[in-house]
Short mmCIF file of C-alpha atoms and ligand atoms in Angstrom, two decimals:
data_model
loop_
_atom_site.label_atom_id
_atom_site.label_comp_id
_atom_site.label_asym_id
_atom_site.label_seq_id
_atom_site.Cartn_x
_atom_site.Cartn_y
_atom_site.Cartn_z
CA MET A 1342 179.50 -2.10 174.62
CA LYS A 1343 181.30 -4.10 177.13
CA LYS A 1344 181.00 -7.96 177.36
CA LEU A 1345 179.46 -8.76 180.34
CA ILE A 1346 181.21 -11.58 182.39
CA ASN A 1347 179.23 -14.89 183.62
CA ILE A 1348 179.06 -14.63 187.09
CA LEU A 1349 178.10 -18.50 187.23
CA ASP A 1350 181.57 -19.31 186.40
CA PHE A 1351 183.45 -18.34 189.70
CA LEU A 1352 183.00 -20.34 192.88
CA PRO A 1353 181.95 -17.81 196.00
CA GLU A 1354 185.40 -17.68 197.16
CA GLU A 1355 186.56 -16.51 194.22
CA LEU A 1356 184.66 -13.45 194.19
CA GLU A 1357 185.96 -12.52 197.44
CA ASN A 1358 188.11 -10.14 196.53
CA GLU A 1359 185.84 -7.91 194.54
CA ILE A 1360 182.93 -8.16 196.78
CA LYS A 1361 183.72 -7.33 200.53
CA PRO A 1362 183.14 -9.23 202.77
CA MET A 1363 182.57 -12.40 202.35
CA PHE A 1364 178.76 -12.00 204.08
CA HIS A 1365 177.61 -9.92 200.60
CA VAL A 1366 179.11 -12.88 198.17
CA LYS A 1367 176.75 -15.36 200.33
CA GLN A 1368 174.36 -12.86 199.95
CA LEU A 1369 174.42 -12.56 196.20
CA CYS A 1370 174.90 -16.31 195.80
CA GLN A 1371 171.67 -16.63 197.77
CA TRP A 1372 169.89 -14.54 195.66
CA ILE A 1373 170.99 -16.36 192.46
CA TYR A 1374 171.09 -19.99 193.21
CA GLN A 1375 168.28 -20.10 196.02
CA LYS A 1376 166.02 -17.17 195.21
CA TYR A 1377 166.49 -17.25 191.82
CA VAL A 1378 166.02 -13.48 191.20
CA ASP A 1379 166.34 -12.40 187.35
CA ASP A 1380 168.69 -9.26 188.00
CA PHE A 1381 171.25 -8.02 190.24
CA ASP A 1382 168.91 -4.73 190.80
CA SER A 1383 166.37 -6.85 192.64
CA MET A 1384 168.84 -7.76 195.08
CA SER A 1385 167.41 -6.01 198.07
CA SER A 1386 169.85 -6.62 200.56
CA LEU A 1387 172.99 -5.47 198.59
CA SER A 1388 173.79 -1.95 198.65
CA LYS A 1389 172.85 0.17 195.49
CA ASP A 1390 176.42 0.40 194.55
CA LEU A 1391 177.28 -3.05 194.87
CA ARG A 1392 174.30 -3.73 192.74
CA LEU A 1393 175.64 -1.17 190.30
CA LYS A 1394 178.82 -2.47 190.11
CA LEU A 1395 178.03 -6.12 189.54
CA GLY A 1396 175.84 -5.17 186.81
CA GLN A 1397 178.51 -2.91 184.87
CA LYS A 1398 180.42 -6.22 184.67
CA TYR A 1399 178.23 -9.61 185.40
CA HIS A 1400 175.65 -11.23 183.95
CA PHE A 1401 174.12 -14.67 184.62
CA SER A 1402 172.33 -15.83 182.01
CA PRO A 1403 174.30 -18.00 180.01
CA LEU A 1404 171.81 -19.86 178.04
CA GLN A 1405 168.28 -19.17 176.94
CA CYS A 1406 165.49 -22.15 176.13
CA VAL A 1407 164.48 -22.49 172.45
CA ASN A 1408 162.26 -25.30 172.90
CA PHE A 1409 161.41 -28.03 174.94
CA LEU A 1410 159.47 -31.52 174.76
CA GLN A 1411 157.33 -32.89 177.73
CA SER A 1412 157.27 -36.60 177.63
CA GLN A 1413 154.21 -38.39 178.53
CA ASP A 1414 156.50 -39.75 181.54
CA GLY A 1415 157.16 -37.05 182.91
CA SER A 1416 160.39 -36.04 181.68
CA ILE A 1417 161.11 -32.86 179.90
CA LYS A 1418 163.91 -32.19 177.24
CA TYR A 1419 164.96 -28.96 176.93
CA LEU A 1420 166.91 -27.30 174.14
CA PHE A 1421 168.86 -24.23 175.09
CA GLU A 1422 170.75 -21.78 173.17
CA LEU A 1423 174.02 -20.52 174.26
CA ASN A 1424 174.80 -16.63 173.79
CA ASP A 1425 177.31 -17.46 171.08
CA GLY A 1426 174.15 -19.50 169.46
CA LEU A 1427 175.35 -22.90 169.28
CA ARG A 1428 172.67 -25.15 170.77
CA ILE A 1429 172.82 -28.05 173.64
CA GLU A 1430 170.46 -30.30 175.29
CA ALA A 1431 169.37 -31.00 179.18
CA VAL A 1432 166.55 -33.36 180.56
CA LEU A 1433 164.52 -33.29 183.86
CA LEU A 1434 163.52 -36.52 184.69
CA PRO A 1435 161.36 -36.85 187.83
CA MET A 1436 162.74 -39.98 189.14
CA LYS A 1437 160.09 -40.69 192.22
CA LYS A 1438 156.95 -39.59 193.04
CA GLU A 1439 155.86 -37.06 196.18
CA LYS A 1440 154.29 -39.44 198.76
CA PHE A 1441 151.59 -38.06 200.82
CA ASP A 1442 150.45 -39.78 203.95
CA GLU A 1443 146.74 -41.38 204.83
CA LYS A 1444 146.01 -37.90 205.86
CA GLY A 1445 146.77 -36.19 203.19
CA LYS A 1446 149.88 -34.48 204.50
CA ARG A 1447 152.64 -34.70 201.97
CA ILE A 1448 155.81 -36.89 203.25
CA SER A 1449 157.90 -36.59 200.60
CA HIS A 1450 158.81 -34.44 197.44
CA THR A 1451 159.22 -35.64 194.13
CA LYS A 1452 162.65 -36.48 193.91
CA TYR A 1453 164.60 -35.06 190.27
CA THR A 1454 167.31 -36.22 188.35
CA LEU A 1455 169.07 -33.54 185.89
CA CYS A 1456 170.55 -34.77 182.92
CA ILE A 1457 173.03 -31.96 181.92
CA SER A 1458 175.91 -30.79 178.49
CA SER A 1459 179.55 -30.42 178.98
CA GLN A 1460 180.16 -30.13 175.33
CA VAL A 1461 178.89 -28.41 172.30
CA GLY A 1462 179.28 -31.82 170.46
CA CYS A 1463 181.26 -34.55 170.99
CA ARG A 1464 184.56 -36.00 169.31
CA SER A 1465 184.82 -39.03 170.61
CA GLY A 1466 183.02 -40.41 167.73
CA CYS A 1467 180.46 -43.33 168.80
CA SER A 1468 179.22 -44.93 166.11
CA PHE A 1469 175.46 -45.46 167.55
CA CYS A 1470 175.56 -41.90 169.01
CA LEU A 1471 173.59 -38.56 167.24
CA THR A 1472 176.17 -36.16 169.34
CA ALA A 1473 179.06 -37.30 167.46
CA LYS A 1474 178.07 -36.73 164.02
CA GLY A 1475 178.72 -33.37 164.08
CA GLY A 1476 181.94 -33.53 165.66
CA LEU A 1477 183.49 -31.26 168.52
CA LYS A 1478 182.06 -27.66 168.56
CA ARG A 1479 183.67 -26.22 171.85
CA ASN A 1480 183.86 -26.77 175.73
CA LEU A 1481 181.09 -25.36 177.77
CA SER A 1482 182.49 -23.47 180.22
CA ALA A 1483 181.52 -24.20 184.09
CA GLY A 1484 179.34 -21.11 184.01
CA GLU A 1485 177.53 -22.74 181.00
CA ILE A 1486 177.31 -25.99 183.01
CA VAL A 1487 176.12 -24.84 186.11
CA GLY A 1488 173.27 -22.53 183.86
CA GLN A 1489 171.67 -25.62 182.94
CA VAL A 1490 170.59 -26.43 186.30
CA LEU A 1491 169.75 -22.99 187.47
CA TRP A 1492 167.81 -22.77 184.73
CA ILE A 1493 165.92 -25.63 185.26
CA LYS A 1494 165.32 -25.56 188.76
CA LYS A 1495 164.39 -21.73 188.19
CA HIS A 1496 161.95 -22.69 185.59
CA ASN A 1497 160.54 -25.43 187.42
CA LYS A 1498 160.06 -23.91 190.53
CA ILE A 1499 161.97 -26.68 192.28
CA PRO A 1500 162.97 -24.80 195.55
CA TYR A 1501 166.53 -25.07 196.71
CA GLU A 1502 166.09 -27.40 200.09
CA HIS A 1503 164.85 -30.32 197.47
CA ARG A 1504 167.31 -32.48 196.79
CA VAL A 1505 167.99 -33.10 193.04
CA ASN A 1506 171.00 -35.43 191.43
CA ILE A 1507 172.97 -34.47 188.15
CA VAL A 1508 174.15 -36.46 185.99
CA TYR A 1509 176.63 -35.90 183.29
CA MET A 1510 175.03 -37.59 180.43
CA GLY A 1511 173.54 -34.96 178.36
CA MET A 1512 175.79 -33.93 175.06
CA GLY A 1513 179.48 -34.22 175.23
CA GLU A 1514 182.44 -36.43 176.89
CA PRO A 1515 182.73 -34.71 180.18
CA LEU A 1516 186.15 -36.24 180.84
CA ASP A 1517 187.53 -33.93 177.35
CA ASN A 1518 185.95 -31.04 179.53
CA LEU A 1519 187.74 -32.26 182.69
CA LYS A 1520 189.07 -28.32 183.87
CA ASN A 1521 185.52 -26.96 183.79
CA VAL A 1522 183.18 -30.06 184.72
CA SER A 1523 185.65 -30.38 187.51
CA LYS A 1524 184.84 -26.45 188.22
CA ALA A 1525 180.72 -26.94 187.93
CA VAL A 1526 181.06 -30.09 190.24
CA ARG A 1527 182.57 -28.14 192.94
CA ILE A 1528 180.23 -24.75 192.07
CA LEU A 1529 177.27 -26.93 192.28
CA ALA A 1530 178.32 -28.45 195.09
CA HIS A 1531 178.76 -25.44 197.04
CA ASN A 1532 176.85 -24.67 200.35
CA ASP A 1533 175.86 -21.03 199.24
CA THR A 1534 174.73 -22.35 195.93
CA PHE A 1535 172.47 -25.39 195.49
CA ALA A 1536 174.67 -27.73 198.04
CA ILE A 1537 174.45 -30.73 195.76
CA SER A 1538 176.70 -32.95 197.10
CA PRO A 1539 179.45 -34.53 194.53
CA ARG A 1540 178.31 -37.90 196.18
CA ARG A 1541 175.02 -36.96 193.94
CA GLN A 1542 176.81 -36.29 190.88
CA THR A 1543 177.48 -38.82 188.33
CA ILE A 1544 180.13 -38.41 185.31
CA SER A 1545 179.32 -40.35 182.98
CA THR A 1546 182.52 -40.99 180.74
CA SER A 1547 183.35 -43.20 177.02
CA GLY A 1548 186.33 -44.36 178.90
CA LEU A 1549 189.43 -41.40 179.05
CA ALA A 1550 191.70 -43.55 181.18
CA LYS A 1551 194.26 -40.49 181.57
CA GLN A 1552 191.66 -38.06 182.48
CA ILE A 1553 189.66 -41.14 184.84
CA LYS A 1554 193.33 -40.98 186.92
CA GLU A 1555 193.00 -37.34 187.24
CA LEU A 1556 190.04 -36.83 188.55
CA GLY A 1557 190.42 -39.54 190.68
CA GLN A 1558 193.34 -37.48 191.94
CA MET A 1559 191.19 -34.27 192.00
CA ASN A 1560 189.30 -36.51 195.22
CA LEU A 1561 186.28 -34.37 194.84
CA GLY A 1562 183.69 -37.21 195.85
CA VAL A 1563 181.92 -37.92 192.68
CA LEU A 1564 180.21 -40.97 191.28
CA LEU A 1565 181.99 -42.19 188.13
CA ALA A 1566 179.74 -44.15 185.43
CA ILE A 1567 181.73 -45.89 182.23
CA SER A 1568 180.06 -46.34 178.98
CA LEU A 1569 181.49 -49.67 178.54
CA HIS A 1570 179.31 -51.33 175.71
CA ALA A 1571 181.31 -53.83 174.71
CA VAL A 1572 183.46 -56.01 176.58
CA ASN A 1573 186.38 -57.36 173.68
CA ASP A 1574 188.29 -55.01 172.00
CA ALA A 1575 187.61 -55.25 168.28
CA LEU A 1576 184.00 -54.44 169.10
CA ARG A 1577 184.40 -51.68 171.34
CA THR A 1578 186.19 -50.09 169.17
CA GLU A 1579 183.93 -50.33 166.25
CA LEU A 1580 181.37 -48.92 168.35
CA MET A 1581 183.66 -46.13 170.03
CA PRO A 1582 186.49 -45.64 167.96
CA ILE A 1583 188.20 -43.89 171.47
CA ASN A 1584 188.88 -47.03 172.32
CA LYS A 1585 191.52 -47.36 170.23
CA ALA A 1586 193.61 -44.50 172.11
CA TYR A 1587 192.16 -46.08 175.83
CA ASN A 1588 191.40 -49.67 175.38
CA ILE A 1589 189.19 -52.01 177.86
CA ALA A 1590 192.38 -52.96 179.90
CA SER A 1591 193.69 -49.06 180.48
CA ILE A 1592 190.30 -48.32 181.56
CA MET A 1593 189.81 -50.91 184.05
CA SER A 1594 193.50 -50.37 185.72
CA ALA A 1595 192.29 -46.60 186.07
CA ILE A 1596 189.18 -47.73 187.80
CA ARG A 1597 191.00 -49.95 190.35
CA GLU A 1598 192.44 -46.65 191.70
CA PHE A 1599 189.47 -44.30 191.64
CA PRO A 1600 188.45 -43.60 194.79
CA ILE A 1601 185.02 -44.44 195.48
CA ASN A 1602 183.28 -44.38 198.70
CA GLN A 1603 182.90 -47.60 200.51
CA ARG A 1604 178.97 -47.94 200.19
CA LYS A 1605 179.33 -46.65 196.59
CA ARG A 1606 180.31 -48.66 193.49
CA ILE A 1607 181.42 -47.61 189.98
CA MET A 1608 178.31 -47.72 187.39
CA PHE A 1609 179.09 -49.42 184.29
CA GLU A 1610 176.63 -48.75 181.63
CA TYR A 1611 176.23 -51.45 178.79
CA LEU A 1612 173.87 -50.20 175.50
CA LEU A 1613 172.27 -53.22 174.12
CA ILE A 1614 171.99 -53.12 170.38
CA ASP A 1615 169.95 -55.94 168.74
CA ASN A 1616 172.25 -58.29 167.24
CA ILE A 1617 175.78 -56.80 168.37
CA ASN A 1618 176.55 -56.98 171.65
CA ASP A 1619 173.17 -58.69 173.54
CA LYS A 1620 173.92 -62.18 173.57
CA ARG A 1621 174.79 -64.83 176.37
CA GLU A 1622 178.32 -65.00 175.43
CA HIS A 1623 178.69 -61.14 175.70
CA ALA A 1624 177.31 -61.56 179.07
CA LYS A 1625 179.30 -63.94 180.19
CA GLU A 1626 182.54 -61.81 178.84
CA LEU A 1627 181.12 -58.65 181.00
CA VAL A 1628 180.88 -61.08 183.84
CA LYS A 1629 184.46 -62.17 183.69
CA LEU A 1630 185.68 -58.43 182.98
CA LEU A 1631 183.38 -57.28 186.42
CA ASN A 1632 185.42 -59.54 188.78
CA GLY A 1633 186.90 -57.91 191.71
CA ILE A 1634 185.60 -54.58 190.91
CA LYS A 1635 182.46 -52.90 193.05
CA ALA A 1636 180.31 -52.52 190.32
CA LYS A 1637 176.82 -52.13 188.78
CA VAL A 1638 175.54 -52.50 185.52
CA ASN A 1639 172.94 -50.24 183.71
CA LEU A 1640 171.31 -51.85 180.65
CA ILE A 1641 170.44 -48.87 178.37
CA LEU A 1642 168.33 -50.22 175.43
CA PHE A 1643 169.60 -48.56 171.95
CA ASN A 1644 167.66 -46.09 171.37
CA PRO A 1645 166.96 -45.49 167.31
CA TYR A 1646 167.02 -42.45 165.56
CA GLU A 1647 166.43 -41.69 162.02
CA GLY A 1648 169.07 -43.29 159.43
CA SER A 1649 170.76 -45.10 162.83
CA ILE A 1650 172.70 -48.29 161.34
CA TYR A 1651 171.48 -50.17 164.90
CA LYS A 1652 168.48 -51.73 165.99
CA ARG A 1653 166.54 -51.42 169.46
CA PRO A 1654 166.20 -55.15 171.04
CA CYS A 1655 163.26 -56.20 172.77
CA MET A 1656 163.01 -55.93 176.32
CA GLN A 1657 162.97 -59.74 176.65
CA LYS A 1658 166.64 -59.80 175.43
CA ALA A 1659 167.45 -57.04 178.22
CA LEU A 1660 165.77 -59.03 180.53
CA GLU A 1661 167.55 -62.05 179.59
CA PHE A 1662 171.02 -60.54 180.08
CA GLN A 1663 169.99 -58.95 183.42
CA LYS A 1664 169.10 -62.12 185.01
CA PHE A 1665 172.12 -63.79 183.92
CA MET A 1666 174.27 -60.93 185.47
CA ARG A 1667 172.08 -61.24 188.28
CA GLU A 1668 172.65 -65.10 188.71
CA LYS A 1669 176.13 -64.10 188.69
CA GLY A 1670 175.82 -61.84 191.72
CA ILE A 1671 176.13 -58.13 189.87
CA THR A 1672 173.75 -56.00 191.16
CA CYS A 1673 172.24 -55.19 187.31
CA THR A 1674 169.37 -52.65 186.31
CA ILE A 1675 167.27 -51.81 183.42
CA ARG A 1676 167.13 -48.20 182.68
CA GLU A 1677 163.79 -47.19 181.91
CA SER A 1678 163.62 -45.51 178.70
CA LYS A 1679 162.39 -42.05 179.90
CA GLY A 1680 161.28 -40.02 177.34
CA LEU A 1681 161.81 -42.46 174.42
CA ASP A 1682 158.66 -40.71 173.10
CA ILE A 1683 160.78 -36.84 173.14
CA LEU A 1684 163.85 -38.12 171.63
CA ALA A 1685 165.53 -38.19 174.71
CA ALA A 1686 168.83 -39.89 173.80
CA CYS A 1687 171.94 -37.74 173.97
CA GLY A 1688 171.74 -35.42 170.74
CA GLN A 1689 168.48 -36.42 169.32
CA LEU A 1690 166.14 -33.11 170.15
CA LYS A 1691 168.89 -31.19 168.62
CA GLN A 1692 169.37 -33.07 165.29
CA ARG A 1693 165.13 -32.79 165.17
CA SER A 1694 165.60 -28.70 165.53
CA GLU A 1695 168.32 -28.50 162.66
CA GLU A 1696 166.25 -30.42 160.69
CA LEU A 1697 162.95 -28.17 160.90
N1 SAH B 3081 180.06 -39.29 176.78
C1 SAH B 3081 179.77 -39.51 177.82
C2 SAH B 3081 178.21 -38.80 178.51
C3 SAH B 3081 177.06 -38.61 177.65
S1 SAH B 3081 176.68 -39.88 176.76
C4 SAH B 3081 179.81 -40.99 177.71
O1 SAH B 3081 179.46 -41.32 176.51
O2 SAH B 3081 179.52 -41.71 178.80
C5 SAH B 3081 175.29 -40.63 177.89
C6 SAH B 3081 174.98 -42.05 177.51
O3 SAH B 3081 174.25 -42.06 176.83
C7 SAH B 3081 176.15 -42.91 177.33
O4 SAH B 3081 176.14 -43.90 178.03
C8 SAH B 3081 175.89 -43.04 175.77
O5 SAH B 3081 176.20 -44.58 175.43
C9 SAH B 3081 174.25 -43.18 175.59
N2 SAH B 3081 173.91 -42.94 174.42
C10 SAH B 3081 174.28 -42.19 173.04
N3 SAH B 3081 173.58 -42.46 172.29
C11 SAH B 3081 172.56 -43.27 172.46
C12 SAH B 3081 171.29 -43.80 171.72
N4 SAH B 3081 171.68 -43.68 170.54
N5 SAH B 3081 170.46 -44.29 172.81
C13 SAH B 3081 170.80 -44.65 173.69
N6 SAH B 3081 171.85 -44.65 175.00
C14 SAH B 3081 172.64 -43.59 173.81
FE1 SF4 B 3082 180.58 -38.38 172.68
FE2 SF4 B 3082 179.16 -40.31 174.87
FE3 SF4 B 3082 177.81 -39.66 172.44
FE4 SF4 B 3082 180.39 -41.64 172.78
S1 SF4 B 3082 178.30 -41.70 173.99
S2 SF4 B 3082 179.66 -39.53 170.77
S3 SF4 B 3082 181.54 -40.26 174.17
S4 SF4 B 3082 178.48 -38.19 174.04
#
């Protein structure tokens, strides 16, 4: 049988040559991305001929859900199997609950953040990360990245009009797959698909300075998060070997050139690991490093897993670190450890499923 092509890999305008007029492409996209239909045959506004032609050439199901876990805080972690049998994870995080007025009328909907994967595995080799353990298996295609959003929105019946945020913080290093990730950003942002503005999409990176520059030159309007985790090169290299190729100075210089919206800032993620990087001296160095940069800091408490060599610090330490940053005038939040009970840190559900 002929191998079908994933239609989610294409921007609407790329389908225009094949599906004329453009108006049909619009309709096709509405069926897939907004009405969540399951097959070409149900797309009743398209001609029978076109539906047949599309079905012989394309599919739009690049992944199947093989396991999921719901946390007490409402977040759901999905384990997906790709069409070649490899597995990735994604998480749905309800951030703000829906609100009602005094008469019981809904005034705002639940706000969701979707955390999605960009690669199967990762080659950055961070010593605290489970995804690093198996190395890189392969890049995801743009359509496999978009497919995670489609699957989660569709199966949770999140209507097209409800805003969702996207964070590229699942498995993999998004900037090691820049071509496909940047395409996914554009597909997700397209008005005929999900219309998720790039300002609602955050790319998180271990600091590939060269690709940060390339991403900046693309001027997509996405937000950038840097997984910094350490403030001097010796410690950072120990935690994140990628620091040998791109040291802290090279990352900071790439960031200074990165185009950001007037009202936005670069996010620095700082993983607090007990007794490794959580002391007052580290906080002081961090303040110095961020001097002159429109930055905000997000503290993450290390999420332990079986066999991990590091420990999670107590909340008190995180609060002290945060207090110090705030006293120095730096916006600093502590990431809610959503889904702790469901192994929500990167790679942890996949690992568990392989052990079972
Ligand atoms: N590769 C990218 C994006 C995926 S990792 C990056 O490193 O930024 C997303 C975030 O999860 C990163 O900030 C990473 O440091 C963090 N992370 C990895 N393992 C973790 C763990 N065990 N506990 C808490 N956070 C972890
Ligand atoms: Fe890769 Fe990010 Fe994990 Fe480091 S933290 S190994 S860059 S996924």
